PDB file of C-alpha atoms in Angstrom:
ATOM      1  CA  ASP A   1       0.279   0.374  -0.323  1.00 70.00           C
ATOM      2  CA  VAL A   2       1.521   3.530  -1.110  1.00 67.00           C
ATOM      3  CA  LYS A   3       1.759   5.628   1.824  1.00 91.00           C
ATOM      4  CA  VAL A   4       2.808   9.279   1.817  1.00 96.00           C
ATOM      5  CA  THR A   5       2.944  10.609   4.841  1.00 96.00           C
ATOM      6  CA  GLN A   6       3.494  14.294   5.623  1.00 96.00           C
ATOM      7  CA  SER A   7       5.424  15.043   9.144  1.00 92.00           C
ATOM      8  CA  SER A   8       2.485  17.196  10.948  1.00 92.00           C
ATOM      9  CA  ARG A   9      -0.987  17.300  10.366  1.00 94.00           C
ATOM     10  CA  TYR A  10      -1.659  20.623  12.200  1.00 96.00           C
ATOM     11  CA  LEU A  11       0.990  23.711  12.558  1.00 97.00           C
ATOM     12  CA  VAL A  12       0.467  27.053  14.236  1.00 97.00           C
ATOM     13  CA  LYS A  13       3.794  29.408  13.063  1.00 97.00           C
ATOM     14  CA  ARG A  14       4.405  32.920  13.861  1.00 97.00           C
ATOM     15  CA  THR A  15       4.750  35.718  10.807  1.00 98.00           C
ATOM     16  CA  GLY A  16       7.970  35.455   9.755  1.00 97.00           C
ATOM     17  CA  GLU A  17       9.097  32.161  11.410  1.00 97.00           C
ATOM     18  CA  LYS A  18      10.984  29.785   8.593  1.00 97.00           C
ATOM     19  CA  VAL A  19       8.797  27.104   8.296  1.00 97.00           C
ATOM     20  CA  PHE A  20       9.246  23.401   7.010  1.00 97.00           C
ATOM     21  CA  LEU A  21       6.990  20.817   6.183  1.00 97.00           C
ATOM     22  CA  GLU A  22       8.114  17.376   5.425  1.00 97.00           C
ATOM     23  CA  CYS A  23       6.784  15.192   2.897  1.00 97.00           C
ATOM     24  CA  VAL A  24       7.945  11.062   2.581  1.00 97.00           C
ATOM     25  CA  GLN A  25       6.801   8.187   0.201  1.00 96.00           C
ATOM     26  CA  ASP A  26       7.356   4.616   0.492  1.00 94.00           C
ATOM     27  CA  MET A  27       6.967   3.743  -2.769  1.00 90.00           C
ATOM     28  CA  ASP A  28      10.014   4.773  -4.714  1.00 91.00           C
ATOM     29  CA  HIS A  29       8.449   7.375  -6.657  1.00 91.00           C
ATOM     30  CA  GLU A  30      10.063   9.701  -8.522  1.00 91.00           C
ATOM     31  CA  ASN A  31       7.409  12.640  -9.094  1.00 91.00           C
ATOM     32  CA  MET A  32       6.997  14.519  -5.878  1.00 95.00           C
ATOM     33  CA  PHE A  33       4.170  17.619  -5.456  1.00 95.00           C
ATOM     34  CA  TRP A  34       3.563  20.655  -3.355  1.00 97.00           C
ATOM     35  CA  TYR A  35      -0.096  21.730  -3.829  1.00 97.00           C
ATOM     36  CA  ARG A  36      -2.280  24.437  -1.419  1.00 97.00           C
ATOM     37  CA  GLN A  37      -5.483  23.948  -1.231  1.00 96.00           C
ATOM     38  CA  ASP A  38      -7.653  27.408  -0.230  1.00 94.00           C
ATOM     39  CA  PRO A  39     -11.607  27.309   0.020  1.00 89.00           C
ATOM     40  CA  GLY A  40     -13.064  28.574  -3.501  1.00 85.00           C
ATOM     41  CA  LEU A  41      -9.552  27.864  -5.203  1.00 89.00           C
ATOM     42  CA  GLY A  42      -9.010  24.137  -4.974  1.00 89.00           C
ATOM     43  CA  LEU A  43      -5.544  22.937  -5.151  1.00 94.00           C
ATOM     44  CA  ARG A  44      -2.824  24.888  -6.903  1.00 95.00           C
ATOM     45  CA  LEU A  45       0.693  23.616  -7.543  1.00 94.00           C
ATOM     46  CA  ILE A  46       3.676  25.386  -5.394  1.00 97.00           C
ATOM     47  CA  TYR A  47       6.296  23.311  -7.091  1.00 96.00           C
ATOM     48  CA  PHE A  48       6.680  19.874  -8.122  1.00 93.00           C
ATOM     49  CA  SER A  49      10.143  17.410  -8.506  1.00 95.00           C
ATOM     50  CA  TYR A  50      10.920  14.692 -11.519  1.00 90.00           C
ATOM     51  CA  ASP A  51      14.453  13.349  -9.469  1.00 90.00           C
ATOM     52  CA  VAL A  52      16.773  13.794  -6.644  1.00 93.00           C
ATOM     53  CA  LYS A  53      17.553  17.305  -6.922  1.00 89.00           C
ATOM     54  CA  MET A  54      15.304  18.970  -9.359  1.00 91.00           C
ATOM     55  CA  LYS A  55      12.523  20.803  -9.286  1.00 93.00           C
ATOM     56  CA  GLU A  56      10.233  22.610 -10.816  1.00 93.00           C
ATOM     57  CA  LYS A  57       7.469  25.662 -10.137  1.00 95.00           C
ATOM     58  CA  GLY A  58       4.396  25.590 -10.305  1.00 93.00           C
ATOM     59  CA  ASP A  59       1.698  27.728 -10.546  1.00 91.00           C
ATOM     60  CA  ILE A  60       2.208  29.659  -6.686  1.00 96.00           C
ATOM     61  CA  PRO A  61       5.908  29.164  -5.898  1.00 97.00           C
ATOM     62  CA  GLU A  62       6.158  32.616  -4.280  1.00 96.00           C
ATOM     63  CA  GLY A  63       7.237  32.889  -1.215  1.00 96.00           C
ATOM     64  CA  TYR A  64       8.139  29.164  -1.292  1.00 98.00           C
ATOM     65  CA  SER A  65      10.981  26.650  -1.829  1.00 97.00           C
ATOM     66  CA  VAL A  66      11.536  22.908  -1.503  1.00 97.00           C
ATOM     67  CA  SER A  67      14.156  20.426  -0.456  1.00 97.00           C
ATOM     68  CA  ARG A  68      14.759  17.208  -2.673  1.00 97.00           C
ATOM     69  CA  GLU A  69      17.765  16.185  -1.481  1.00 95.00           C
ATOM     70  CA  LYS A  70      16.738  11.792  -1.464  1.00 96.00           C
ATOM     71  CA  LYS A  71      14.173  10.561  -3.847  1.00 95.00           C
ATOM     72  CA  GLU A  72      11.578   9.588  -0.557  1.00 96.00           C
ATOM     73  CA  ARG A  73      11.959  13.061   0.906  1.00 97.00           C
ATOM     74  CA  PHE A  74      10.561  16.642  -0.564  1.00 97.00           C
ATOM     75  CA  SER A  75      10.241  18.854   1.580  1.00 97.00           C
ATOM     76  CA  LEU A  76       8.446  22.879   1.317  1.00 98.00           C
ATOM     77  CA  ILE A  77      10.106  25.530   3.251  1.00 98.00           C
ATOM     78  CA  LEU A  78       8.188  28.522   3.733  1.00 97.00           C
ATOM     79  CA  GLU A  79      11.175  31.805   4.485  1.00 94.00           C
ATOM     80  CA  SER A  80       9.382  33.704   5.738  1.00 97.00           C
ATOM     81  CA  ALA A  81       6.365  32.741   6.783  1.00 97.00           C
ATOM     82  CA  SER A  82       3.144  35.137   6.729  1.00 97.00           C
ATOM     83  CA  THR A  83      -1.024  35.350   7.343  1.00 97.00           C
ATOM     84  CA  ASN A  84      -1.393  34.826   3.472  1.00 97.00           C
ATOM     85  CA  GLN A  85      -0.133  31.577   3.596  1.00 98.00           C
ATOM     86  CA  THR A  86      -2.174  30.291   6.104  1.00 98.00           C
ATOM     87  CA  SER A  87      -3.583  27.065   4.409  1.00 97.00           C
ATOM     88  CA  MET A  88      -3.876  22.894   3.711  1.00 97.00           C
ATOM     89  CA  TYR A  89      -0.767  21.402   1.976  1.00 98.00           C
ATOM     90  CA  LEU A  90      -0.519  18.700   0.383  1.00 97.00           C
ATOM     91  CA  CYS A  91       2.106  16.692  -0.962  1.00 97.00           C
ATOM     92  CA  ALA A  92       1.622  13.812  -3.601  1.00 96.00           C
ATOM     93  CA  SER A  93       3.630  11.382  -5.315  1.00 94.00           C
ATOM     94  CA  SER A  94       3.200   9.262  -8.556  1.00 90.00           C
ATOM     95  CA  VAL A  95       5.372   7.474 -11.465  1.00 84.00           C
ATOM     96  CA  PRO A  96       6.672   9.425 -14.015  1.00 76.00           C
ATOM     97  CA  ASP A  97       4.115   7.901 -16.368  1.00 70.00           C
ATOM     98  CA  TYR A  98       1.695  10.178 -17.409  1.00 57.00           C
ATOM     99  CA  ARG A  99      -0.980   7.623 -18.295  1.00 65.00           C
ATOM    100  CA  ASN A 100      -3.429   7.494 -16.209  1.00 63.00           C
ATOM    101  CA  THR A 101      -1.274   7.274 -13.416  1.00 80.00           C
ATOM    102  CA  GLU A 102      -3.040   8.565 -10.167  1.00 86.00           C
ATOM    103  CA  ALA A 103      -0.730  10.936  -7.673  1.00 90.00           C
ATOM    104  CA  PHE A 104      -1.130   9.776  -3.885  1.00 93.00           C
ATOM    105  CA  PHE A 105      -1.490  12.241  -0.593  1.00 95.00           C
ATOM    106  CA  GLY A 106      -0.551  12.287   2.174  1.00 96.00           C
ATOM    107  CA  GLN A 107      -3.033  13.451   5.122  1.00 95.00           C
ATOM    108  CA  GLY A 108      -1.907  17.068   5.088  1.00 96.00           C
ATOM    109  CA  THR A 109      -0.903  19.668   7.147  1.00 97.00           C
ATOM    110  CA  ARG A 110      -3.651  22.763   7.983  1.00 96.00           C
ATOM    111  CA  LEU A 111      -0.819  25.407   9.116  1.00 97.00           C
ATOM    112  CA  THR A 112      -1.952  28.318  10.622  1.00 98.00           C
ATOM    113  CA  VAL A 113       0.178  31.563  10.172  1.00 98.00           C
ATOM    114  CA  VAL A 114      -0.380  33.863  13.041  1.00 97.00           C
TER     115      VAL A 114
ATOM    116  CA  ARG B   1     -10.316  30.909 -18.531  1.00 67.00           C
ATOM    117  CA  LYS B   2      -9.169  28.208 -15.721  1.00 76.00           C
ATOM    118  CA  GLU B   3      -7.789  25.040 -17.034  1.00 88.00           C
ATOM    119  CA  VAL B   4      -9.899  22.638 -15.404  1.00 93.00           C
ATOM    120  CA  GLU B   5     -14.070  23.811 -14.147  1.00 93.00           C
ATOM    121  CA  GLN B   6     -16.672  21.904 -12.679  1.00 94.00           C
ATOM    122  CA  ASP B   7     -19.817  22.975 -10.946  1.00 88.00           C
ATOM    123  CA  PRO B   8     -19.210  23.819  -7.711  1.00 86.00           C
ATOM    124  CA  GLY B   9     -22.535  22.825  -6.207  1.00 86.00           C
ATOM    125  CA  PRO B  10     -23.202  22.056  -3.584  1.00 92.00           C
ATOM    126  CA  PHE B  11     -25.779  19.167  -4.942  1.00 94.00           C
ATOM    127  CA  ASN B  12     -28.331  17.913  -2.177  1.00 96.00           C
ATOM    128  CA  VAL B  13     -29.981  14.809  -2.910  1.00 97.00           C
ATOM    129  CA  PRO B  14     -32.076  12.262  -2.067  1.00 97.00           C
ATOM    130  CA  GLU B  15     -30.713   8.708  -1.403  1.00 97.00           C
ATOM    131  CA  GLY B  16     -31.274   6.028  -4.127  1.00 97.00           C
ATOM    132  CA  ALA B  17     -30.774   9.324  -6.580  1.00 97.00           C
ATOM    133  CA  THR B  18     -28.992   9.160  -9.608  1.00 97.00           C
ATOM    134  CA  VAL B  19     -26.504  12.490 -10.175  1.00 97.00           C
ATOM    135  CA  ALA B  20     -24.362  13.720 -12.969  1.00 96.00           C
ATOM    136  CA  PHE B  21     -21.237  16.002 -12.574  1.00 94.00           C
ATOM    137  CA  ASN B  22     -19.469  17.589 -15.226  1.00 94.00           C
ATOM    138  CA  CYS B  23     -16.158  18.659 -15.700  1.00 95.00           C
ATOM    139  CA  THR B  24     -14.509  20.881 -18.594  1.00 96.00           C
ATOM    140  CA  TYR B  25     -10.916  21.085 -19.410  1.00 94.00           C
ATOM    141  CA  SER B  26      -8.958  24.019 -21.778  1.00 92.00           C
ATOM    142  CA  ASN B  27      -5.976  21.792 -23.111  1.00 88.00           C
ATOM    143  CA  SER B  28      -7.330  20.056 -25.883  1.00 87.00           C
ATOM    144  CA  ALA B  29      -4.042  18.053 -25.821  1.00 84.00           C
ATOM    145  CA  SER B  30      -4.293  16.638 -22.103  1.00 86.00           C
ATOM    146  CA  GLN B  31      -3.202  13.398 -21.544  1.00 84.00           C
ATOM    147  CA  SER B  32      -5.145  11.620 -18.403  1.00 88.00           C
ATOM    148  CA  PHE B  33      -8.264  11.883 -17.018  1.00 92.00           C
ATOM    149  CA  PHE B  34      -9.195  11.325 -13.261  1.00 94.00           C
ATOM    150  CA  TRP B  35     -12.158  11.466 -10.538  1.00 96.00           C
ATOM    151  CA  TYR B  36     -11.039  11.659  -6.967  1.00 97.00           C
ATOM    152  CA  ARG B  37     -13.040  11.748  -3.563  1.00 97.00           C
ATOM    153  CA  GLN B  38     -12.199  14.094  -0.687  1.00 96.00           C
ATOM    154  CA  ASP B  39     -13.674  13.364   2.315  1.00 96.00           C
ATOM    155  CA  CYS B  40     -14.035  16.976   5.098  1.00 92.00           C
ATOM    156  CA  ARG B  41     -10.583  17.891   6.356  1.00 89.00           C
ATOM    157  CA  LYS B  42      -9.615  14.602   4.192  1.00 92.00           C
ATOM    158  CA  GLU B  43      -6.503  14.495   1.267  1.00 94.00           C
ATOM    159  CA  PRO B  44      -7.948  13.481  -1.832  1.00 96.00           C
ATOM    160  CA  LYS B  45      -8.367  10.065  -2.857  1.00 95.00           C
ATOM    161  CA  LEU B  46      -8.047   8.365  -6.317  1.00 94.00           C
ATOM    162  CA  LEU B  47     -11.756   7.422  -7.169  1.00 96.00           C
ATOM    163  CA  MET B  48     -11.405   6.279 -10.517  1.00 94.00           C
ATOM    164  CA  SER B  49      -9.457   6.986 -13.998  1.00 91.00           C
ATOM    165  CA  VAL B  50     -10.998   7.961 -17.168  1.00 92.00           C
ATOM    166  CA  TYR B  51     -10.597   6.450 -20.269  1.00 87.00           C
ATOM    167  CA  SER B  52     -11.547   7.345 -23.872  1.00 87.00           C
ATOM    168  CA  SER B  53     -14.662   4.123 -24.371  1.00 87.00           C
ATOM    169  CA  GLY B  54     -15.955   5.450 -20.855  1.00 88.00           C
ATOM    170  CA  ASN B  55     -15.676   2.892 -17.595  1.00 93.00           C
ATOM    171  CA  GLU B  56     -18.039   2.096 -14.827  1.00 95.00           C
ATOM    172  CA  ASP B  57     -17.217   0.459 -11.249  1.00 94.00           C
ATOM    173  CA  GLY B  58     -19.980  -0.501  -9.694  1.00 96.00           C
ATOM    174  CA  ARG B  59     -22.142   2.730  -9.077  1.00 97.00           C
ATOM    175  CA  PHE B  60     -19.495   5.230 -10.686  1.00 97.00           C
ATOM    176  CA  THR B  61     -19.315   5.972 -15.041  1.00 97.00           C
ATOM    177  CA  ALA B  62     -17.156   7.386 -15.870  1.00 96.00           C
ATOM    178  CA  GLN B  63     -17.261   9.416 -19.111  1.00 96.00           C
ATOM    179  CA  LEU B  64     -14.527  10.991 -21.438  1.00 95.00           C
ATOM    180  CA  ASN B  65     -15.703  13.415 -24.804  1.00 94.00           C
ATOM    181  CA  ARG B  66     -12.707  14.645 -26.101  1.00 92.00           C
ATOM    182  CA  ALA B  67     -14.107  16.414 -28.992  1.00 92.00           C
ATOM    183  CA  SER B  68     -15.757  18.687 -26.856  1.00 93.00           C
ATOM    184  CA  GLN B  69     -13.286  18.459 -23.691  1.00 94.00           C
ATOM    185  CA  TYR B  70     -15.492  17.534 -21.046  1.00 93.00           C
ATOM    186  CA  ILE B  71     -15.284  14.530 -18.339  1.00 95.00           C
ATOM    187  CA  SER B  72     -18.282  13.284 -16.269  1.00 96.00           C
ATOM    188  CA  LEU B  73     -19.089  11.511 -13.535  1.00 97.00           C
ATOM    189  CA  LEU B  74     -22.135   9.248 -13.106  1.00 97.00           C
ATOM    190  CA  ILE B  75     -23.363   8.225  -9.617  1.00 97.00           C
ATOM    191  CA  ARG B  76     -26.716   5.989  -9.778  1.00 98.00           C
ATOM    192  CA  ASP B  77     -28.301   5.110  -6.260  1.00 98.00           C
ATOM    193  CA  SER B  78     -26.605   7.253  -3.910  1.00 98.00           C
ATOM    194  CA  LYS B  79     -25.727   6.402  -0.753  1.00 98.00           C
ATOM    195  CA  LEU B  80     -25.516   8.434   2.533  1.00 97.00           C
ATOM    196  CA  SER B  81     -21.511   7.857   2.331  1.00 97.00           C
ATOM    197  CA  ASP B  82     -21.039   9.655  -1.153  1.00 98.00           C
ATOM    198  CA  SER B  83     -21.372  12.669   0.089  1.00 97.00           C
ATOM    199  CA  ALA B  84     -18.366  14.726  -0.269  1.00 97.00           C
ATOM    200  CA  THR B  85     -16.292  16.701  -2.723  1.00 96.00           C
ATOM    201  CA  TYR B  86     -15.292  15.554  -6.588  1.00 97.00           C
ATOM    202  CA  LEU B  87     -12.404  16.246  -7.988  1.00 96.00           C
ATOM    203  CA  CYS B  88     -12.100  16.640 -11.531  1.00 96.00           C
ATOM    204  CA  VAL B  89      -8.000  15.897 -12.638  1.00 94.00           C
ATOM    205  CA  VAL B  90      -6.583  16.647 -15.564  1.00 92.00           C
ATOM    206  CA  ASN B  91      -3.296  15.520 -16.061  1.00 86.00           C
ATOM    207  CA  GLU B  92      -1.221  18.268 -18.475  1.00 76.00           C
ATOM    208  CA  SER B  93       0.288  16.984 -21.684  1.00 68.00           C
ATOM    209  CA  GLY B  94       3.895  16.412 -21.610  1.00 66.00           C
ATOM    210  CA  THR B  95       4.212  16.759 -18.324  1.00 70.00           C
ATOM    211  CA  TYR B  96       3.997  14.691 -14.819  1.00 74.00           C
ATOM    212  CA  LYS B  97       1.986  18.252 -13.287  1.00 82.00           C
ATOM    213  CA  TYR B  98      -2.087  17.110 -12.234  1.00 89.00           C
ATOM    214  CA  ILE B  99      -4.354  20.439 -12.356  1.00 91.00           C
ATOM    215  CA  PHE B 100      -7.648  20.256 -10.388  1.00 93.00           C
ATOM    216  CA  GLY B 101     -10.699  21.472 -10.609  1.00 94.00           C
ATOM    217  CA  THR B 102     -12.074  23.137  -7.472  1.00 93.00           C
ATOM    218  CA  GLY B 103     -14.892  20.347  -6.830  1.00 94.00           C
ATOM    219  CA  THR B 104     -18.657  19.473  -6.936  1.00 95.00           C
ATOM    220  CA  ARG B 105     -19.807  19.152  -2.946  1.00 95.00           C
ATOM    221  CA  LEU B 106     -22.188  16.784  -3.093  1.00 97.00           C
ATOM    222  CA  LYS B 107     -24.365  15.984  -0.683  1.00 97.00           C
ATOM    223  CA  VAL B 108     -26.993  12.957   0.063  1.00 97.00           C
ATOM    224  CA  LEU B 109     -29.742  13.270   2.230  1.00 97.00           C
ATOM    225  CA  ALA B 110     -31.582  10.161   4.287  1.00 94.00           C
TER     226      ALA B 110
END
């Protein structure tokens, strides 16, 4: 059974803090993704990675960076958290075959920036 | 125009009803299509992939119309447990990116 695990379910951070969201998958998937989900806006892609040390900006990368030092781990970094980054963050992974290959999601991290 | 568009609902239907959701996508070269289900405060999970010829899984039927660029999901004999948000997902052609619709909320009433 594929498992994508995010390090925290809930986080509360202060404005200006550096925040790390960690994601680990156990299925040897090459592709990993970070999305944020907001009411009325759906899931929006922040960054994705198709291999170790490889990354590509998604639709809303501003204010975020990522790190993929090992195949199984993909970290999302908020360099200086702001209140508009309060959101649900979802990590996902998939194999590198876009033909009807599903993405598997972690349980999500609900981040509140105060 | 959004890349993937869905009616947000909510759709409130009685148990046993048949309900259909539609989704349109803008990129005619899109290759893969999915329906995901998301329960409140949970992560999205794959409900079914959508194949060109249409496909069925129990009470659920998915259809793809490439000419009109829309995808549909039909749920027959709705159950209370079908209450959730249904996300239409398109895999962007030539990349590994998944593009999500904003979801359609379904509430099945007793």
